[in-house]
């Protein structure tokens, strides 16, 4: 798996003509008492590295993950958060740089819900500015993925599979009634945000005690497969137009 | 239906304690050869006004619609588009003003796909800044709504129902192979944007010739019902915390 | 009167070669106890629509009014206000879009004093960026117009003429000594702003009890005539250079 | 005349309680073939220094002039121009600093038409943020001043009076038909800007050959008197509220 | 060595009272034909990790490195560069987050010359906003460090010591006369920048062929020692004021 | 010595082909009880004017000094300070204007430590945007200059030489233990900033009572010589590439 950070610039220029550049983005933010701050970054990387291990064609040049995301809602506990405008600027600059360095296809893979709108907006904006093909996804919602919650069963399962040593002992989650509006909107398709809701919810969306490493391994396999398939689909859809010399 | 533009400032202050302020947002952009530039604004207003006619409780104070949205991808034809940063600023300022004028609950109802991420981001950001409860939706994806396409059967049907006089004669849509990536992503959950794709697709996503006023009336009824239900659900979820003196 | 929101994009493109695009801008802000929040927007629209009914040549394409303006000084009561930088961005984007959509002549007509400098600055800036001819005016100061005050005799008269149902009962204005500095500068040509002056002045500049619908009708006729004349004068001055194929 | 640049910080703090801080702003921009780039700055300073020599009470602390203004329309020839957003930032920062350093009354005196809207906007904005009283004027339009033109009879006369050594030989101005729209709007109260108009007009608004030093001396006396009167009027209007310990 | 990404938020909050948070920043940019894009990031991390292995007291919480820096001058070849304003925003947000998460002492360690001014400016700015003690350094100029050049003997030596597998075969550097002005200013203390100079210099400042792994090991030891000493000195200087409960 | 403010635009255009444009930048900020607010500006100008009196070739066009700098750390006493982003914008605009007006070589000479990083960053950024050669220096650190301190022996000596009438009686400086971290970093090469440190240090870095006019004259001569030499060196290094028609 070619990593941009380990390549020389000439290797980058050579690869850019046909390869896909892949940027993982994550976060550093509270994940309740049992998961580490970097959970979202580590899981995005785990899914990305799993998928890239299976994809030989197209060539994918993986960038170092952006370890910080947009997490203002977790600052009540602890987070290293970029403002929305900052993350927008970072993504715009990275996309601009990649195009300027010769890449014509870029994929952003996200591990943190709070980055999702900003990431999708970034690729939409950049496609207007340069003759490139861009894709973006959050690893958890690709394919038939479902909302991952936060620091609950989903993420805990995956961390048990990917970084078991970093999962601290779990305690049952205190009942939160009603459940937090951001995660359980009162009507489908309605985004609802109430001030102070993350603190009221105790920093997580659901109970993590039933998560198991085995369940996590299945989930991880599922997510890795989905991302590998998505990469191949993106390649197929754009190879003719944006991988030089191919049709 | 109270309209903010017709109220005095004392009426606004009085209403703000318990009412929900509702801001419709739309766009001015090409909608193929048969629909008008303001289609998204008109449809958002049609759904909003239909829903508000049915909702007596809670009181909803409707603002004048923001007639311009984020439509850079339609400037190849014609559009009056706000940059992403501008629309973000407008929404932040409006939310700030509404909170400053006494409202504690605000709902944004959107009619244009290109505004969707920016709108959802705006309500997330603002909920961190003030003790308010905010909601946002695109009228087309509320409930079991599905992607509306652009200037195709969905929007044409609705316009036949809501503004029949503004629908020009339709011609069959030329075949676009492959279909535009932004509307038909090659993998579920993957956002894909390719430079020049809107021009290649001829400005619409699907054929509009089979749209009928009758089908449009059913769709409109469905969307109006969904929004009315969503307003009631938002009210129920936030009345205890953000409508003063009630529990 | 062609309205951009009701036109198809091809009609917009066709019109842009010779027509003038006209953007009304207003505000939503306190207008004392007897006038509605949207007074400035409604009056700008009343004058614009009156003038356009009289101007056949040139063709003028009217945009939907921007219902929100720069009203931070009214937030002490109630307003939906855009920051100065936001309104600047909105106007820049709208002008950019109109030029990009084919218009070569644009006129902005303003109904709110607080927008005046921002609007004039916007047209100056944009004329440097594109080969266009731009004009801007506040409806109240065109020709021999005089300062309109705020929520006083001038605006109340016009609202009695244009929207009598929205004018609530008036009470005599309490004496404010000295009169507010922003409206009665101590030296001609000197702009003076004192913190808290709007609240001290009770939200208006002069007494509204002597306003009549008849006086308002005369004022409205006067303003409509002035704007119609200004449009014709702008057309005459720029037709040779910016209405394609004409001289 | 106390100059801030020559005062110690304790003298500044002491003065701030009752004095007025005065900031002259100018420009560096083409002034046809006979006047220097710094004409606007020099004339603002000449009027300011003349007025301050006559005003003993109130105490006025004069700042160093901002030598650069907003002159993008003169870059076709030569200028050192700040963008509008930059000049806005400079003025906001200076006002913020002066308030933070203890001044409660500030006056901005401008010598360049292109700064006018930005300056007036700046004082309006700042009065909302701090408990201060602010004033702003362009020296040429104070009192019964009239539009000064650019590099024509008005400015040339004043420069002959104030800096005769810097006025180069004048040649008659070539006829410009029609006269430039920015200086001769086709309807009173209408701002009209046409792309390329400054170059077409040859960089000036009217002929300078009839300007004389005697006429300039009269004009200068008139402007100095007007500014001195305006300073006294601003003082009288704000002394009770913003000069500590006085009433 | 505690790593923030592996800690839970409660561990972060507990550490913040007395620990120093350390952020490494680097770049992704061309480093001639023989060094990888991520050289600056890797070397900053090598020095940081070496130093932290030797410092037991104070506790230092290491953040994930920011892998991207300000490298617009390398985009002529290949780079992933953040604009200056973006990097400023990232650093401001990270510092803000760290203070908000409880840290009172932060150290930024930089590996890329192009980040240097921005980093030092960031810590100066932030110290004005919160009651914290901040430090910043570029690893190469700490103590008696000298200018590292770019992709020359200094960096190549260090990479041979730290990541020998990533150093490709070196060829003698073509003569560049005169040497690039940015690296060899014509007068001490004068920063000189000439357009196109990096391309003219072939992307490096000096010949790398004489670099050896042994020399690199000595350099690395020297830099590690300097950083360890600097951390202890920063701790000693700020422990009394910014490490709670200690004196 | 040609001064831009006194030149006509044609003289500017003529000079730009081969001359160097020189912009002095300073500050207005507290300089303890004995030095004036404008010390940094006056000293930059004294050094610049001294150097230019000795340099006949190349021609140097001197701009009016920017009298305001980045001094947020002095606002606790008194200052007129531009935010970092404002000063960046001013310098970017001035450089852009100078290039647009025909200059191909620009030198910025700074008198205030707080401007240093921003100035160096500005010239680096601008050299990427236009085919120019730029230089920047702080007058005090040119050649073998050493840190000037603030309002201490160095600046007081120079002011005694250059503006003796503006130096007030000095009192011995109270002992500050430990000395301020910003001026006496605990490790060489480490920038350390602690909140509140300027107030703790009483606004200066060292005692000024031993400063003499004679010592100041020597220092001034030294700085003038260094700047004159630096100008000649910059000219020599860039004459072939950026002074048209010369080699």
mmCIF file with all atom_site columns, C-alpha atoms in Angstrom, chain A residues 12-156:
data_model
loop_
_atom_site.group_PDB
_atom_site.id
_atom_site.type_symbol
_atom_site.label_atom_id
_atom_site.label_alt_id
_atom_site.label_comp_id
_atom_site.label_asym_id
_atom_site.label_entity_id
_atom_site.label_seq_id
_atom_site.pdbx_PDB_ins_code
_atom_site.Cartn_x
_atom_site.Cartn_y
_atom_site.Cartn_z
_atom_site.occupancy
_atom_site.B_iso_or_equiv
_atom_site.pdbx_formal_charge
_atom_site.auth_seq_id
_atom_site.auth_comp_id
_atom_site.auth_asym_id
_atom_site.auth_atom_id
_atom_site.pdbx_PDB_model_num
ATOM 1   C CA . UNK A 1 12  ? 3.766   11.036 -6.246  1.00 0.00 ? 12  UNK A CA 1
ATOM 2   C CA . UNK A 1 13  ? 3.712   12.755 -9.614  1.00 0.00 ? 13  UNK A CA 1
ATOM 3   C CA . UNK A 1 14  ? 3.961   9.407  -11.398 1.00 0.00 ? 14  UNK A CA 1
ATOM 4   C CA . UNK A 1 15  ? 1.168   7.883  -9.361  1.00 0.00 ? 15  UNK A CA 1
ATOM 5   C CA . UNK A 1 16  ? -1.152  10.851 -9.703  1.00 0.00 ? 16  UNK A CA 1
ATOM 6   C CA . UNK A 1 17  ? -1.945  10.158 -13.318 1.00 0.00 ? 17  UNK A CA 1
ATOM 7   C CA . UNK A 1 18  ? -3.977  7.062  -12.539 1.00 0.00 ? 18  UNK A CA 1
ATOM 8   C CA . UNK A 1 19  ? -4.025  6.400  -8.811  1.00 0.00 ? 19  UNK A CA 1
ATOM 9   C CA . UNK A 1 20  ? -6.664  7.458  -6.297  1.00 0.00 ? 20  UNK A CA 1
ATOM 10  C CA . UNK A 1 21  ? -5.450  9.545  -3.375  1.00 0.00 ? 21  UNK A CA 1
ATOM 11  C CA . UNK A 1 22  ? -7.185  8.579  -0.123  1.00 0.00 ? 22  UNK A CA 1
ATOM 12  C CA . UNK A 1 23  ? -7.383  10.860 2.904   1.00 0.00 ? 23  UNK A CA 1
ATOM 13  C CA . UNK A 1 24  ? -8.661  9.400  6.186   1.00 0.00 ? 24  UNK A CA 1
ATOM 14  C CA . UNK A 1 25  ? -10.087 11.921 8.633   1.00 0.00 ? 25  UNK A CA 1
ATOM 15  C CA . UNK A 1 26  ? -10.984 11.326 12.243  1.00 0.00 ? 26  UNK A CA 1
ATOM 16  C CA . UNK A 1 27  ? -11.238 13.155 15.524  1.00 0.00 ? 27  UNK A CA 1
ATOM 17  C CA . UNK A 1 28  ? -9.865  13.462 19.037  1.00 0.00 ? 28  UNK A CA 1
ATOM 18  C CA . UNK A 1 29  ? -12.781 13.646 21.411  1.00 0.00 ? 29  UNK A CA 1
ATOM 19  C CA . UNK A 1 30  ? -14.329 12.138 24.504  1.00 0.00 ? 30  UNK A CA 1
ATOM 20  C CA . UNK A 1 31  ? -15.655 8.642  23.997  1.00 0.00 ? 31  UNK A CA 1
ATOM 21  C CA . UNK A 1 32  ? -17.166 8.035  27.435  1.00 0.00 ? 32  UNK A CA 1
ATOM 22  C CA . UNK A 1 33  ? -15.115 6.450  30.182  1.00 0.00 ? 33  UNK A CA 1
ATOM 23  C CA . UNK A 1 34  ? -13.990 3.360  28.326  1.00 0.00 ? 34  UNK A CA 1
ATOM 24  C CA . UNK A 1 35  ? -12.836 4.374  24.839  1.00 0.00 ? 35  UNK A CA 1
ATOM 25  C CA . UNK A 1 36  ? -9.853  6.542  23.906  1.00 0.00 ? 36  UNK A CA 1
ATOM 26  C CA . UNK A 1 37  ? -9.963  10.069 22.493  1.00 0.00 ? 37  UNK A CA 1
ATOM 27  C CA . UNK A 1 38  ? -8.698  8.908  19.094  1.00 0.00 ? 38  UNK A CA 1
ATOM 28  C CA . UNK A 1 39  ? -11.350 6.231  18.573  1.00 0.00 ? 39  UNK A CA 1
ATOM 29  C CA . UNK A 1 40  ? -12.767 7.752  15.389  1.00 0.00 ? 40  UNK A CA 1
ATOM 30  C CA . UNK A 1 41  ? -9.354  8.195  13.827  1.00 0.00 ? 41  UNK A CA 1
ATOM 31  C CA . UNK A 1 42  ? -8.255  4.674  14.712  1.00 0.00 ? 42  UNK A CA 1
ATOM 32  C CA . UNK A 1 43  ? -11.414 3.111  13.340  1.00 0.00 ? 43  UNK A CA 1
ATOM 33  C CA . UNK A 1 44  ? -11.248 5.073  10.101  1.00 0.00 ? 44  UNK A CA 1
ATOM 34  C CA . UNK A 1 45  ? -7.667  3.913  9.736   1.00 0.00 ? 45  UNK A CA 1
ATOM 35  C CA . UNK A 1 46  ? -8.526  0.324  10.578  1.00 0.00 ? 46  UNK A CA 1
ATOM 36  C CA . UNK A 1 47  ? -11.226 0.216  7.925   1.00 0.00 ? 47  UNK A CA 1
ATOM 37  C CA . UNK A 1 48  ? -9.075  2.009  5.368   1.00 0.00 ? 48  UNK A CA 1
ATOM 38  C CA . UNK A 1 49  ? -6.061  -0.211 5.915   1.00 0.00 ? 49  UNK A CA 1
ATOM 39  C CA . UNK A 1 50  ? -8.203  -3.305 5.853   1.00 0.00 ? 50  UNK A CA 1
ATOM 40  C CA . UNK A 1 51  ? -9.772  -2.273 2.573   1.00 0.00 ? 51  UNK A CA 1
ATOM 41  C CA . UNK A 1 52  ? -6.539  -1.213 0.929   1.00 0.00 ? 52  UNK A CA 1
ATOM 42  C CA . UNK A 1 53  ? -5.007  -4.573 1.784   1.00 0.00 ? 53  UNK A CA 1
ATOM 43  C CA . UNK A 1 54  ? -7.625  -6.109 -0.467  1.00 0.00 ? 54  UNK A CA 1
ATOM 44  C CA . UNK A 1 55  ? -7.597  -3.658 -3.361  1.00 0.00 ? 55  UNK A CA 1
ATOM 45  C CA . UNK A 1 56  ? -4.774  -4.143 -5.847  1.00 0.00 ? 56  UNK A CA 1
ATOM 46  C CA . UNK A 1 57  ? -6.349  -2.301 -8.701  1.00 0.00 ? 57  UNK A CA 1
ATOM 47  C CA . UNK A 1 58  ? -6.722  0.682  -8.740  1.00 0.00 ? 58  UNK A CA 1
ATOM 48  C CA . UNK A 1 59  ? -3.605  1.874  -7.025  1.00 0.00 ? 59  UNK A CA 1
ATOM 49  C CA . UNK A 1 60  ? -4.567  3.915  -3.979  1.00 0.00 ? 60  UNK A CA 1
ATOM 50  C CA . UNK A 1 61  ? -2.102  6.346  -2.409  1.00 0.00 ? 61  UNK A CA 1
ATOM 51  C CA . UNK A 1 62  ? -2.992  6.682  1.259   1.00 0.00 ? 62  UNK A CA 1
ATOM 52  C CA . UNK A 1 63  ? -2.279  9.956  3.020   1.00 0.00 ? 63  UNK A CA 1
ATOM 53  C CA . UNK A 1 64  ? -1.571  10.303 6.704   1.00 0.00 ? 64  UNK A CA 1
ATOM 54  C CA . UNK A 1 65  ? -4.865  10.662 8.530   1.00 0.00 ? 65  UNK A CA 1
ATOM 55  C CA . UNK A 1 66  ? -5.977  14.059 9.674   1.00 0.00 ? 66  UNK A CA 1
ATOM 56  C CA . UNK A 1 67  ? -6.136  13.251 13.370  1.00 0.00 ? 67  UNK A CA 1
ATOM 57  C CA . UNK A 1 68  ? -8.342  16.204 14.333  1.00 0.00 ? 68  UNK A CA 1
ATOM 58  C CA . UNK A 1 69  ? -11.970 16.784 13.341  1.00 0.00 ? 69  UNK A CA 1
ATOM 59  C CA . UNK A 1 70  ? -14.920 19.009 14.097  1.00 0.00 ? 70  UNK A CA 1
ATOM 60  C CA . UNK A 1 71  ? -15.963 18.133 17.652  1.00 0.00 ? 71  UNK A CA 1
ATOM 61  C CA . UNK A 1 72  ? -17.219 21.283 19.367  1.00 0.00 ? 72  UNK A CA 1
ATOM 62  C CA . UNK A 1 73  ? -20.012 19.301 20.983  1.00 0.00 ? 73  UNK A CA 1
ATOM 63  C CA . UNK A 1 74  ? -17.470 17.257 22.929  1.00 0.00 ? 74  UNK A CA 1
ATOM 64  C CA . UNK A 1 75  ? -15.518 20.159 24.372  1.00 0.00 ? 75  UNK A CA 1
ATOM 65  C CA . UNK A 1 76  ? -17.731 20.038 27.474  1.00 0.00 ? 76  UNK A CA 1
ATOM 66  C CA . UNK A 1 77  ? -15.618 16.989 28.376  1.00 0.00 ? 77  UNK A CA 1
ATOM 67  C CA . UNK A 1 78  ? -12.403 16.977 26.327  1.00 0.00 ? 78  UNK A CA 1
ATOM 68  C CA . UNK A 1 79  ? -11.619 17.227 22.634  1.00 0.00 ? 79  UNK A CA 1
ATOM 69  C CA . UNK A 1 80  ? -9.138  18.671 20.184  1.00 0.00 ? 80  UNK A CA 1
ATOM 70  C CA . UNK A 1 81  ? -11.568 20.253 17.792  1.00 0.00 ? 81  UNK A CA 1
ATOM 71  C CA . UNK A 1 82  ? -11.270 22.251 14.603  1.00 0.00 ? 82  UNK A CA 1
ATOM 72  C CA . UNK A 1 83  ? -13.969 24.822 13.981  1.00 0.00 ? 83  UNK A CA 1
ATOM 73  C CA . UNK A 1 84  ? -16.182 24.104 10.976  1.00 0.00 ? 84  UNK A CA 1
ATOM 74  C CA . UNK A 1 85  ? -14.520 26.855 8.964   1.00 0.00 ? 85  UNK A CA 1
ATOM 75  C CA . UNK A 1 86  ? -11.091 25.479 9.841   1.00 0.00 ? 86  UNK A CA 1
ATOM 76  C CA . UNK A 1 87  ? -11.898 21.949 8.777   1.00 0.00 ? 87  UNK A CA 1
ATOM 77  C CA . UNK A 1 88  ? -13.405 23.319 5.586   1.00 0.00 ? 88  UNK A CA 1
ATOM 78  C CA . UNK A 1 89  ? -10.191 25.184 4.933   1.00 0.00 ? 89  UNK A CA 1
ATOM 79  C CA . UNK A 1 90  ? -8.038  22.147 5.664   1.00 0.00 ? 90  UNK A CA 1
ATOM 80  C CA . UNK A 1 91  ? -10.015 19.951 3.297   1.00 0.00 ? 91  UNK A CA 1
ATOM 81  C CA . UNK A 1 92  ? -10.058 22.608 0.587   1.00 0.00 ? 92  UNK A CA 1
ATOM 82  C CA . UNK A 1 93  ? -6.304  23.041 0.891   1.00 0.00 ? 93  UNK A CA 1
ATOM 83  C CA . UNK A 1 94  ? -5.597  19.312 0.846   1.00 0.00 ? 94  UNK A CA 1
ATOM 84  C CA . UNK A 1 95  ? -7.799  18.798 -2.205  1.00 0.00 ? 95  UNK A CA 1
ATOM 85  C CA . UNK A 1 96  ? -6.198  21.765 -3.907  1.00 0.00 ? 96  UNK A CA 1
ATOM 86  C CA . UNK A 1 97  ? -2.743  20.436 -3.140  1.00 0.00 ? 97  UNK A CA 1
ATOM 87  C CA . UNK A 1 98  ? -3.524  16.955 -4.381  1.00 0.00 ? 98  UNK A CA 1
ATOM 88  C CA . UNK A 1 99  ? -4.860  18.290 -7.656  1.00 0.00 ? 99  UNK A CA 1
ATOM 89  C CA . UNK A 1 100 ? -1.870  20.585 -7.923  1.00 0.00 ? 100 UNK A CA 1
ATOM 90  C CA . UNK A 1 101 ? 0.423   17.623 -7.321  1.00 0.00 ? 101 UNK A CA 1
ATOM 91  C CA . UNK A 1 102 ? -1.137  15.685 -10.154 1.00 0.00 ? 102 UNK A CA 1
ATOM 92  C CA . UNK A 1 103 ? -3.913  13.572 -8.670  1.00 0.00 ? 103 UNK A CA 1
ATOM 93  C CA . UNK A 1 104 ? -7.143  13.517 -10.610 1.00 0.00 ? 104 UNK A CA 1
ATOM 94  C CA . UNK A 1 105 ? -9.104  11.251 -8.273  1.00 0.00 ? 105 UNK A CA 1
ATOM 95  C CA . UNK A 1 106 ? -9.437  11.669 -4.527  1.00 0.00 ? 106 UNK A CA 1
ATOM 96  C CA . UNK A 1 107 ? -11.407 9.791  -1.888  1.00 0.00 ? 107 UNK A CA 1
ATOM 97  C CA . UNK A 1 108 ? -12.008 11.046 1.641   1.00 0.00 ? 108 UNK A CA 1
ATOM 98  C CA . UNK A 1 109 ? -12.912 8.445  4.270   1.00 0.00 ? 109 UNK A CA 1
ATOM 99  C CA . UNK A 1 110 ? -14.311 9.762  7.492   1.00 0.00 ? 110 UNK A CA 1
ATOM 100 C CA . UNK A 1 111 ? -14.629 8.222  10.953  1.00 0.00 ? 111 UNK A CA 1
ATOM 101 C CA . UNK A 1 112 ? -16.495 10.974 12.837  1.00 0.00 ? 112 UNK A CA 1
ATOM 102 C CA . UNK A 1 113 ? -20.127 11.975 12.447  1.00 0.00 ? 113 UNK A CA 1
ATOM 103 C CA . UNK A 1 114 ? -19.381 15.630 13.124  1.00 0.00 ? 114 UNK A CA 1
ATOM 104 C CA . UNK A 1 115 ? -17.199 15.775 10.012  1.00 0.00 ? 115 UNK A CA 1
ATOM 105 C CA . UNK A 1 116 ? -19.772 14.326 7.667   1.00 0.00 ? 116 UNK A CA 1
ATOM 106 C CA . UNK A 1 117 ? -21.507 17.411 6.270   1.00 0.00 ? 117 UNK A CA 1
ATOM 107 C CA . UNK A 1 118 ? -18.255 19.353 6.035   1.00 0.00 ? 118 UNK A CA 1
ATOM 108 C CA . UNK A 1 119 ? -16.555 16.568 4.121   1.00 0.00 ? 119 UNK A CA 1
ATOM 109 C CA . UNK A 1 120 ? -19.378 16.108 1.630   1.00 0.00 ? 120 UNK A CA 1
ATOM 110 C CA . UNK A 1 121 ? -19.587 19.842 1.110   1.00 0.00 ? 121 UNK A CA 1
ATOM 111 C CA . UNK A 1 122 ? -15.835 19.981 0.515   1.00 0.00 ? 122 UNK A CA 1
ATOM 112 C CA . UNK A 1 123 ? -15.857 17.470 -2.303  1.00 0.00 ? 123 UNK A CA 1
ATOM 113 C CA . UNK A 1 124 ? -18.857 19.129 -3.922  1.00 0.00 ? 124 UNK A CA 1
ATOM 114 C CA . UNK A 1 125 ? -17.125 22.491 -3.829  1.00 0.00 ? 125 UNK A CA 1
ATOM 115 C CA . UNK A 1 126 ? -13.821 21.233 -5.109  1.00 0.00 ? 126 UNK A CA 1
ATOM 116 C CA . UNK A 1 127 ? -15.315 19.375 -8.080  1.00 0.00 ? 127 UNK A CA 1
ATOM 117 C CA . UNK A 1 128 ? -16.434 22.757 -9.386  1.00 0.00 ? 128 UNK A CA 1
ATOM 118 C CA . UNK A 1 129 ? -12.926 24.155 -9.281  1.00 0.00 ? 129 UNK A CA 1
ATOM 119 C CA . UNK A 1 130 ? -10.794 21.549 -11.006 1.00 0.00 ? 130 UNK A CA 1
ATOM 120 C CA . UNK A 1 131 ? -11.189 18.772 -13.516 1.00 0.00 ? 131 UNK A CA 1
ATOM 121 C CA . UNK A 1 132 ? -11.172 15.993 -10.962 1.00 0.00 ? 132 UNK A CA 1
ATOM 122 C CA . UNK A 1 133 ? -13.413 13.234 -9.715  1.00 0.00 ? 133 UNK A CA 1
ATOM 123 C CA . UNK A 1 134 ? -13.934 13.173 -5.969  1.00 0.00 ? 134 UNK A CA 1
ATOM 124 C CA . UNK A 1 135 ? -15.616 10.816 -3.567  1.00 0.00 ? 135 UNK A CA 1
ATOM 125 C CA . UNK A 1 136 ? -16.389 10.924 0.125   1.00 0.00 ? 136 UNK A CA 1
ATOM 126 C CA . UNK A 1 137 ? -17.883 8.593  2.667   1.00 0.00 ? 137 UNK A CA 1
ATOM 127 C CA . UNK A 1 138 ? -18.150 7.934  6.359   1.00 0.00 ? 138 UNK A CA 1
ATOM 128 C CA . UNK A 1 139 ? -17.011 4.354  6.895   1.00 0.00 ? 139 UNK A CA 1
ATOM 129 C CA . UNK A 1 140 ? -20.004 3.590  9.103   1.00 0.00 ? 140 UNK A CA 1
ATOM 130 C CA . UNK A 1 141 ? -22.723 4.593  6.666   1.00 0.00 ? 141 UNK A CA 1
ATOM 131 C CA . UNK A 1 142 ? -21.352 3.050  3.490   1.00 0.00 ? 142 UNK A CA 1
ATOM 132 C CA . UNK A 1 143 ? -23.571 0.430  1.893   1.00 0.00 ? 143 UNK A CA 1
ATOM 133 C CA . UNK A 1 144 ? -26.175 -0.754 4.355   1.00 0.00 ? 144 UNK A CA 1
ATOM 134 C CA . UNK A 1 145 ? -24.336 0.751  7.292   1.00 0.00 ? 145 UNK A CA 1
ATOM 135 C CA . UNK A 1 146 ? -26.451 2.230  10.007  1.00 0.00 ? 146 UNK A CA 1
ATOM 136 C CA . UNK A 1 147 ? -25.913 5.099  12.453  1.00 0.00 ? 147 UNK A CA 1
ATOM 137 C CA . UNK A 1 148 ? -22.952 4.158  14.605  1.00 0.00 ? 148 UNK A CA 1
ATOM 138 C CA . UNK A 1 149 ? -23.980 5.949  17.748  1.00 0.00 ? 149 UNK A CA 1
ATOM 139 C CA . UNK A 1 150 ? -21.176 7.362  19.861  1.00 0.00 ? 150 UNK A CA 1
ATOM 140 C CA . UNK A 1 151 ? -19.143 5.376  22.371  1.00 0.00 ? 151 UNK A CA 1
ATOM 141 C CA . UNK A 1 152 ? -21.902 2.768  22.415  1.00 0.00 ? 152 UNK A CA 1
ATOM 142 C CA . UNK A 1 153 ? -22.159 -0.811 21.234  1.00 0.00 ? 153 UNK A CA 1
ATOM 143 C CA . UNK A 1 154 ? -21.043 -0.137 17.652  1.00 0.00 ? 154 UNK A CA 1
ATOM 144 C CA . UNK A 1 155 ? -17.810 1.710  18.321  1.00 0.00 ? 155 UNK A CA 1
ATOM 145 C CA . UNK A 1 156 ? -16.961 -0.389 21.356  1.00 0.00 ? 156 UNK A CA 1
#
